[in-house]
Tab-separated table of C-alpha atoms in Angstrom:
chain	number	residue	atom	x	y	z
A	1	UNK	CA	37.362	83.781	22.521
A	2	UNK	CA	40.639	85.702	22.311
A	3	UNK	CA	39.760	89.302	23.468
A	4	UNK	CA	42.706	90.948	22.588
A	5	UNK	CA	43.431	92.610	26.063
A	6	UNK	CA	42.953	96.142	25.572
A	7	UNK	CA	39.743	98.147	26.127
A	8	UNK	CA	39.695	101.726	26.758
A	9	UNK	CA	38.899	102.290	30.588
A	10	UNK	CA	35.837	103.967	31.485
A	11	UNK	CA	36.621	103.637	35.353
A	12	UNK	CA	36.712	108.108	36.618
A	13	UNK	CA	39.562	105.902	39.586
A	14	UNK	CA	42.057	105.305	37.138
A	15	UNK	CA	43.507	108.581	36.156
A	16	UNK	CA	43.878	109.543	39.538
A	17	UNK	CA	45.245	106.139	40.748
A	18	UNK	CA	47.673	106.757	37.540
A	19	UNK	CA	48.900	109.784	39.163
A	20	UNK	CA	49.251	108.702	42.806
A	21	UNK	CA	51.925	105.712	41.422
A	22	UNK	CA	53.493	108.375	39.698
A	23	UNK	CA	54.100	110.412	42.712
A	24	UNK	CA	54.513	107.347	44.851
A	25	UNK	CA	58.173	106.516	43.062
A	26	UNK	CA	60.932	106.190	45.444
A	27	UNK	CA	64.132	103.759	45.689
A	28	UNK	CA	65.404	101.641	48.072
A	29	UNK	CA	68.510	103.194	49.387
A	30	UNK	CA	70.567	105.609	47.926
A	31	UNK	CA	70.943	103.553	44.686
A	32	UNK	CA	68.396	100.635	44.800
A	33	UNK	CA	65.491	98.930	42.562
A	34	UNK	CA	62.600	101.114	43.304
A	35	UNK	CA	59.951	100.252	45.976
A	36	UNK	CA	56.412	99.805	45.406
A	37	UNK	CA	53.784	102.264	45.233
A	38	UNK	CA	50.785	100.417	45.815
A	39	UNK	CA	50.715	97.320	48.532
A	40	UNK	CA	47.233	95.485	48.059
A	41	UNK	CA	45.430	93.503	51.052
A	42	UNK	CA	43.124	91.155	50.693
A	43	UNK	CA	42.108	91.103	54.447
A	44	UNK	CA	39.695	88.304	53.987
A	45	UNK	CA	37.996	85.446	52.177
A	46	UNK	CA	34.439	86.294	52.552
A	47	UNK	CA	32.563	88.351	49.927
A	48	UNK	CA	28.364	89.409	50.159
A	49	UNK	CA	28.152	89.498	46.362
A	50	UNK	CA	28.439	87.509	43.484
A	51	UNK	CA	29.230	89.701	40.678
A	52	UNK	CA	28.884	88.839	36.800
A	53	UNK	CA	32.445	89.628	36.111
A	54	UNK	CA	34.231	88.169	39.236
A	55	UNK	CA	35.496	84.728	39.441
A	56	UNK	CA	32.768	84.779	42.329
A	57	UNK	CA	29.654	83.974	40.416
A	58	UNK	CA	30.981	80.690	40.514
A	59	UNK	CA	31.628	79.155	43.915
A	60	UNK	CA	33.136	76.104	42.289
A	61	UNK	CA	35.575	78.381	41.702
A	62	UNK	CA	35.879	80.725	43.533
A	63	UNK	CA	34.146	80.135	47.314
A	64	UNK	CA	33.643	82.075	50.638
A	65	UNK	CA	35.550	81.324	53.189
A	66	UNK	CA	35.431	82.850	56.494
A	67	UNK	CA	39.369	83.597	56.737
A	68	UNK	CA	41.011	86.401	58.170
A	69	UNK	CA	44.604	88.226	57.937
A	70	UNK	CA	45.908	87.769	61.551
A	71	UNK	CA	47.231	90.778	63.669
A	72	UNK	CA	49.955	89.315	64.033
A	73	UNK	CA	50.824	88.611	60.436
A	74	UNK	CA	49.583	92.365	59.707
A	75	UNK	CA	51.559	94.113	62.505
A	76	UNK	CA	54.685	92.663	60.864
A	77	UNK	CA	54.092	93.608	57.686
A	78	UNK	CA	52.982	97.623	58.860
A	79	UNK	CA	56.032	97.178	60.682
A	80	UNK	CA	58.727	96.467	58.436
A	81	UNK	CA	57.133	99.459	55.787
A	82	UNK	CA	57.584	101.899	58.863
A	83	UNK	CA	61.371	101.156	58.978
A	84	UNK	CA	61.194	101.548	54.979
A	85	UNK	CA	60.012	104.508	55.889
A	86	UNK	CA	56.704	103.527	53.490
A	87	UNK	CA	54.950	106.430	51.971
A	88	UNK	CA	52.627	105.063	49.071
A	89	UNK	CA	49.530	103.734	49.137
A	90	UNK	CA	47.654	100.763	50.976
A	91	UNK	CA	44.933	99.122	49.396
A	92	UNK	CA	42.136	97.365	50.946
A	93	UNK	CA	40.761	94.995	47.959
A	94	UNK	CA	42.211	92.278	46.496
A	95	UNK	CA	39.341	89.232	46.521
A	96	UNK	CA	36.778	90.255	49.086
A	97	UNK	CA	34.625	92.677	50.597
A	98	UNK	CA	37.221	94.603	53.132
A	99	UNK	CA	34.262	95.415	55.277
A	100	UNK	CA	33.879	92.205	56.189
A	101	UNK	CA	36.936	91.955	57.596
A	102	UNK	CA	37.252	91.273	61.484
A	103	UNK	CA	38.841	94.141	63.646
A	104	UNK	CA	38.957	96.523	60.712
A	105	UNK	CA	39.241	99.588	62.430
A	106	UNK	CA	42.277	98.084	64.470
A	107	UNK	CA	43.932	97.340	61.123
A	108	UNK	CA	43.473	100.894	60.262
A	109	UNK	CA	45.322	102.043	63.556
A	110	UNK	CA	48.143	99.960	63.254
A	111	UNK	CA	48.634	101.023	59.256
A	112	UNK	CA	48.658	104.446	60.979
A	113	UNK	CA	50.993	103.429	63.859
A	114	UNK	CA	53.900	102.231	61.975
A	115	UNK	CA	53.087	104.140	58.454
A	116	UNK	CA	51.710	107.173	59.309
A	117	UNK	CA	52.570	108.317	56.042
A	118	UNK	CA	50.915	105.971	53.970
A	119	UNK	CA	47.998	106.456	52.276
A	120	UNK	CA	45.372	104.004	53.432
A	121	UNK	CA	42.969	103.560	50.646
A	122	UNK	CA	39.496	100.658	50.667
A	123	UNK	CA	37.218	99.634	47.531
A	124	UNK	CA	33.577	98.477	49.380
A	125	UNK	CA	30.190	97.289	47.456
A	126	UNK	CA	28.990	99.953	50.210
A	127	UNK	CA	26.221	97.545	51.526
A	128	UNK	CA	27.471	97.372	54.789
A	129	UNK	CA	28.378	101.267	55.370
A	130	UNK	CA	26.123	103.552	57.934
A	131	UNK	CA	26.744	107.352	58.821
A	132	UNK	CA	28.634	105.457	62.123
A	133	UNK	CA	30.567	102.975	60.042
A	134	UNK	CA	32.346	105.651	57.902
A	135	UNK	CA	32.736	107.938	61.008
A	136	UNK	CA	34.536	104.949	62.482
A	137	UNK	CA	36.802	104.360	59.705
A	138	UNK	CA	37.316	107.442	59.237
A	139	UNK	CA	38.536	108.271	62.442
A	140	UNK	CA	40.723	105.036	62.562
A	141	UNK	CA	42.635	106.771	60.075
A	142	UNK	CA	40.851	105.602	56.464
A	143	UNK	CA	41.967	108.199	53.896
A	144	UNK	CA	39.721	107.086	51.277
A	145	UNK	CA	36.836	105.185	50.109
A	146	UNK	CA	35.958	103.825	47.128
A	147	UNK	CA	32.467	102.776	46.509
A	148	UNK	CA	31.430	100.800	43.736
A	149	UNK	CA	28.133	101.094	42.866
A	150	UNK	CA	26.145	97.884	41.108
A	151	UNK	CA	22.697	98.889	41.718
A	152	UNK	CA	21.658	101.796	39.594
A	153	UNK	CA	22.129	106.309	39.270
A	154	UNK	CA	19.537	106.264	42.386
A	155	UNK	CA	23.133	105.194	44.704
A	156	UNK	CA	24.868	108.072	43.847
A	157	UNK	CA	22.672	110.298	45.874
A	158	UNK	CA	22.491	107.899	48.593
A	159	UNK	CA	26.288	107.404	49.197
A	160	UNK	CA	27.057	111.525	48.838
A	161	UNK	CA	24.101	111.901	51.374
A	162	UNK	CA	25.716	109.136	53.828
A	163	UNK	CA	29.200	111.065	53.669
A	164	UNK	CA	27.513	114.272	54.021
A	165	UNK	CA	26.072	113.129	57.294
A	166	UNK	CA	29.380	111.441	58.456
A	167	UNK	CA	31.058	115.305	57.904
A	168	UNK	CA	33.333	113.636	55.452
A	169	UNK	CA	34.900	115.894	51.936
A	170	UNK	CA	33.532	114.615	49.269
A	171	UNK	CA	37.424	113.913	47.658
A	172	UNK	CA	37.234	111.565	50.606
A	173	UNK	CA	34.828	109.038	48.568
A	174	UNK	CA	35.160	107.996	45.150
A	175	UNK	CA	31.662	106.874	43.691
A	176	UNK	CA	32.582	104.337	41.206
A	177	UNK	CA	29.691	103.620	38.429
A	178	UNK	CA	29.431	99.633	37.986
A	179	UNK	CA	25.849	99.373	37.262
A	180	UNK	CA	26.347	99.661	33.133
A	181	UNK	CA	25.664	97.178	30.731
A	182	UNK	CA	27.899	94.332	29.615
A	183	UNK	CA	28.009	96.000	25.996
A	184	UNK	CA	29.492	98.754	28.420
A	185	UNK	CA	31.543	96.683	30.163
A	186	UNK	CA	29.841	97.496	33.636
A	187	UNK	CA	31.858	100.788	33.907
A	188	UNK	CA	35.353	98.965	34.344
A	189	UNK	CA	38.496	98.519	32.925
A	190	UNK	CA	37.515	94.835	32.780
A	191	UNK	CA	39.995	91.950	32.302
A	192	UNK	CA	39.295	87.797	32.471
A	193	UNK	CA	40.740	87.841	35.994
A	194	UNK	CA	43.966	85.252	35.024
A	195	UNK	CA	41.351	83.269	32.967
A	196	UNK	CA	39.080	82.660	35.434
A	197	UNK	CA	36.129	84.930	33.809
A	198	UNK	CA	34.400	84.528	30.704
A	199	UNK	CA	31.696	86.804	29.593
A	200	UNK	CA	30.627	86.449	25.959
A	201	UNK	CA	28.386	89.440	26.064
A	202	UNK	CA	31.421	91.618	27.052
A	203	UNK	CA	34.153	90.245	24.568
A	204	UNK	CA	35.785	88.764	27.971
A	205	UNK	CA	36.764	85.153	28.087
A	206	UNK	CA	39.448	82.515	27.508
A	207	UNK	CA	43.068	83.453	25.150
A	208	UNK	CA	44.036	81.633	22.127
A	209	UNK	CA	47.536	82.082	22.896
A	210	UNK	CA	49.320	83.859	25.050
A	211	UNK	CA	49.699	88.168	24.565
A	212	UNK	CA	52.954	89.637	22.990
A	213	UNK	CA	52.558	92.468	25.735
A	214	UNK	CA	54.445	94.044	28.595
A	215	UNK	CA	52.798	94.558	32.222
A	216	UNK	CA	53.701	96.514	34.479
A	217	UNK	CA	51.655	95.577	37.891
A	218	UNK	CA	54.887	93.144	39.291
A	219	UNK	CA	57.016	96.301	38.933
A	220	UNK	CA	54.980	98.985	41.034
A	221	UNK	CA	52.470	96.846	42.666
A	222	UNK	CA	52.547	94.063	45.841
A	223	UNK	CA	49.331	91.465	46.593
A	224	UNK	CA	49.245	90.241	49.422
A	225	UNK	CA	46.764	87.661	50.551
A	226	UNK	CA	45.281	87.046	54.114
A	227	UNK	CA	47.334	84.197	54.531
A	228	UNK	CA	50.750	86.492	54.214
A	229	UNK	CA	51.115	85.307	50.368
A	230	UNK	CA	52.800	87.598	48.057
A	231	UNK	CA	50.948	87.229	44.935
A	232	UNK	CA	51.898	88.190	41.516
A	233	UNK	CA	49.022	90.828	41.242
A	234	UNK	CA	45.686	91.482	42.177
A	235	UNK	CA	44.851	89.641	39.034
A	236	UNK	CA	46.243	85.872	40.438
A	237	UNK	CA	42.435	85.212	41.186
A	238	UNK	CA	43.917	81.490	40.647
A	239	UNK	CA	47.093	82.250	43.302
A	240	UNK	CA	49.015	80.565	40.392
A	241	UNK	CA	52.669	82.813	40.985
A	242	UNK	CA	53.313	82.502	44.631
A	243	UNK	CA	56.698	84.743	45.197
A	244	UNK	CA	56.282	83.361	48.838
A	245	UNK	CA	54.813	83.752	52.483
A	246	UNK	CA	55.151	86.862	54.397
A	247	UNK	CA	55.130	84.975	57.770
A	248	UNK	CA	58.068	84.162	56.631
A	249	UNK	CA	60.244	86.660	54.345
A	250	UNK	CA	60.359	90.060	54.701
A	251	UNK	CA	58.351	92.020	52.148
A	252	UNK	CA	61.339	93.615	50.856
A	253	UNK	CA	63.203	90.598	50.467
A	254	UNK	CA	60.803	89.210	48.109
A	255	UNK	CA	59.935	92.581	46.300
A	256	UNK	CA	63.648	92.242	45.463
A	257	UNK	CA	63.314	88.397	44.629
A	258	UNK	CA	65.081	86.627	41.643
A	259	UNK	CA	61.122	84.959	40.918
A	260	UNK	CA	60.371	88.769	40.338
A	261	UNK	CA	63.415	89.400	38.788
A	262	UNK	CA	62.786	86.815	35.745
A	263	UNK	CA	59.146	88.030	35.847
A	264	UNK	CA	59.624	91.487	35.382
A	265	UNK	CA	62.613	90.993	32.723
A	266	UNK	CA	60.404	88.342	31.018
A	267	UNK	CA	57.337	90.945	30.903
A	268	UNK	CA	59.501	93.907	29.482
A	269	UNK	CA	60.614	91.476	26.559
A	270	UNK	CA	56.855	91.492	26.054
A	271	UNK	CA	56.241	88.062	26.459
A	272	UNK	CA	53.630	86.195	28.753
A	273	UNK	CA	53.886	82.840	28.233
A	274	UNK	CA	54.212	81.750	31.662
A	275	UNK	CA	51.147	81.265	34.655
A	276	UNK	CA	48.963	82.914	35.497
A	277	UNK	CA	50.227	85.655	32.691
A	278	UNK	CA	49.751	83.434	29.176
A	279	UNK	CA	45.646	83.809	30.443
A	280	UNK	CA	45.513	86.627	31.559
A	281	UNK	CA	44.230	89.924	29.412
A	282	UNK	CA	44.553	92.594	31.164
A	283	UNK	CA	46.078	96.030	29.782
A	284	UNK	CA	48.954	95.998	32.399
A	285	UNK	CA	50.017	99.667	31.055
A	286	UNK	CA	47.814	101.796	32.772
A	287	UNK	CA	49.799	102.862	34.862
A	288	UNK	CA	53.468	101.936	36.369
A	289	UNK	CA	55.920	103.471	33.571
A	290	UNK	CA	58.197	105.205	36.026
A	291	UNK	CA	58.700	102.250	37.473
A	292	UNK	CA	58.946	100.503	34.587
A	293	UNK	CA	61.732	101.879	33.177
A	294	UNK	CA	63.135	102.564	37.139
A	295	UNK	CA	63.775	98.276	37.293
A	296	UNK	CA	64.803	98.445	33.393
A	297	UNK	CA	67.832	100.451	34.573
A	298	UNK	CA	68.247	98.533	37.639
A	299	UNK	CA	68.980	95.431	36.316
A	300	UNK	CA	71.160	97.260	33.505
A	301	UNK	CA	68.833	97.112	30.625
């Protein structure tokens, strides 16, 4: 099945997401490649659902595992965007259920110790989330949630009636609709996660070849992993492009990497025939053009 990687998103997150990478461009240094606006964390390996288009359905391939992004490891990485002076956005996501995390609301803190002008952002399948819960998170510092919903319309009133109680805005949680059909594509912008998801009723599933397209994720987005891995992108589901280990390199050092380097120049020549990209589907131009064309002129092209 070759399904052509573009669909027209449906998800009400991505226009605003759009415009917070926008905003989020900066440079490093007076003259340099321009930072990231969107860090990703995968704080953990554990996950309560196994979704239909996640790699997760299948735990041959894609298992729990009850691992958890050290302090440590996270203090170092909070503290080397606060002498970046880091002002774009933090995302809990990645491959779990951030909830599930252990000493979440301490990880909040210490994002808002060192980056206190970051924007701290968390998707959640909401199952685990009380009135309390969100007041806690909240008052760690959270800036906002994003709930996606699986179940059915009936959650919508449910999740607006939990923030209501916590005293939270209502910009403060984004109610994400994932309870459509597979004809609808479940509400997402949905993409065969690296080649790891095949869904025939959907169009999704394994490429013929690889894409004659341009992304743009490597050039305004960092993954990180709970084991300090700098992925590729949030859609490495297969941690196939490994640019290397936090606990080891700084996270500038390998934003600025030559493995990024030949990925990005390889991607704006609109090829993807290397792993995990030559499987991968995903419309990689949602977003990111600034930045884009901010590395383009970087490296002089």
């Amino acid at each position: 099945m070759d399904s052509g990687g573009y669909h027209a998103p449906s998800d009400i997150n991505i226009p605003r997401k759009a415009r917070l990478v926008t905003d989020g461009f900066r440079v490093v240094g007076p003259a340099g490649p321009p930072l990231f606006s969107v860090m990703e964390i995968n704080l953990s390996g554990l996950c309560n659902r196994q979704c239909i288009f996640c790699p997760r359905v299948d735990p041959s391939v894609f298992a729990n595992t009850n691992d958890h992004i050290s302090l440590e490891l996270y203090e170092k990485i909070m503290r080397e965007l606060g002498d970046i002076d880091y002002r774009g956005m933090l995302l809990y996501s990645g491959f779990g259920e951030p909830p599930l995390a252990k000493r979440l609301d301490v990880l909040i803190e210490t994002t808002k110790r060192f980056c206190a002008w970051a924007r701290l952002e968390m998707v959640t399948n909401g199952d685990r989330l009380t009135v309390e819960r969100l007041r806690s998170l909240f008052g760690a510092g959270l800036d906002t949630l994003l709930v996606s919903m699986y179940d059915g319309p009936e959650q919508r009133e449910y999740f607006e009636t939990m923030g209501d109680a916590a005293g939270l805005a209502p910009e403060q949680i984004v109610l994400r609709v994932r309870w459509l059909s597979a004809e609808e594509r479940y509400g997402i912008a949905l993409s065969n996660r690296a080649g790891l998801v095949a869904i025939k009723e959907a169009g999704v599933g394994p490429l013929a070849e690889p894409l004659k397209r341009r992304c743009h994720y490597p050039f305004y987005t960092v993954m990180v992993d709970w084991d300090g891995a700098m992925l590729l992108c949030p859609h490495d589901w297969g941690r196939k492009l490994i640019v290397g280990n936090l606990h080891e390199h700084s996270v500038t050092e390998l934003w600025t990497s030559e493995t990024l380097k030949q990925v990005r120049l390889t991607l704006a020549a609109d090829r993807r025939d290397f792993a995990p990209c030559n499987v991968c589907d995903v419309d990689g131009t949602l977003m990111g053009a600034k930045q884009f064309e901010g590395w383009l002129d970087h490296y002089g092209g």
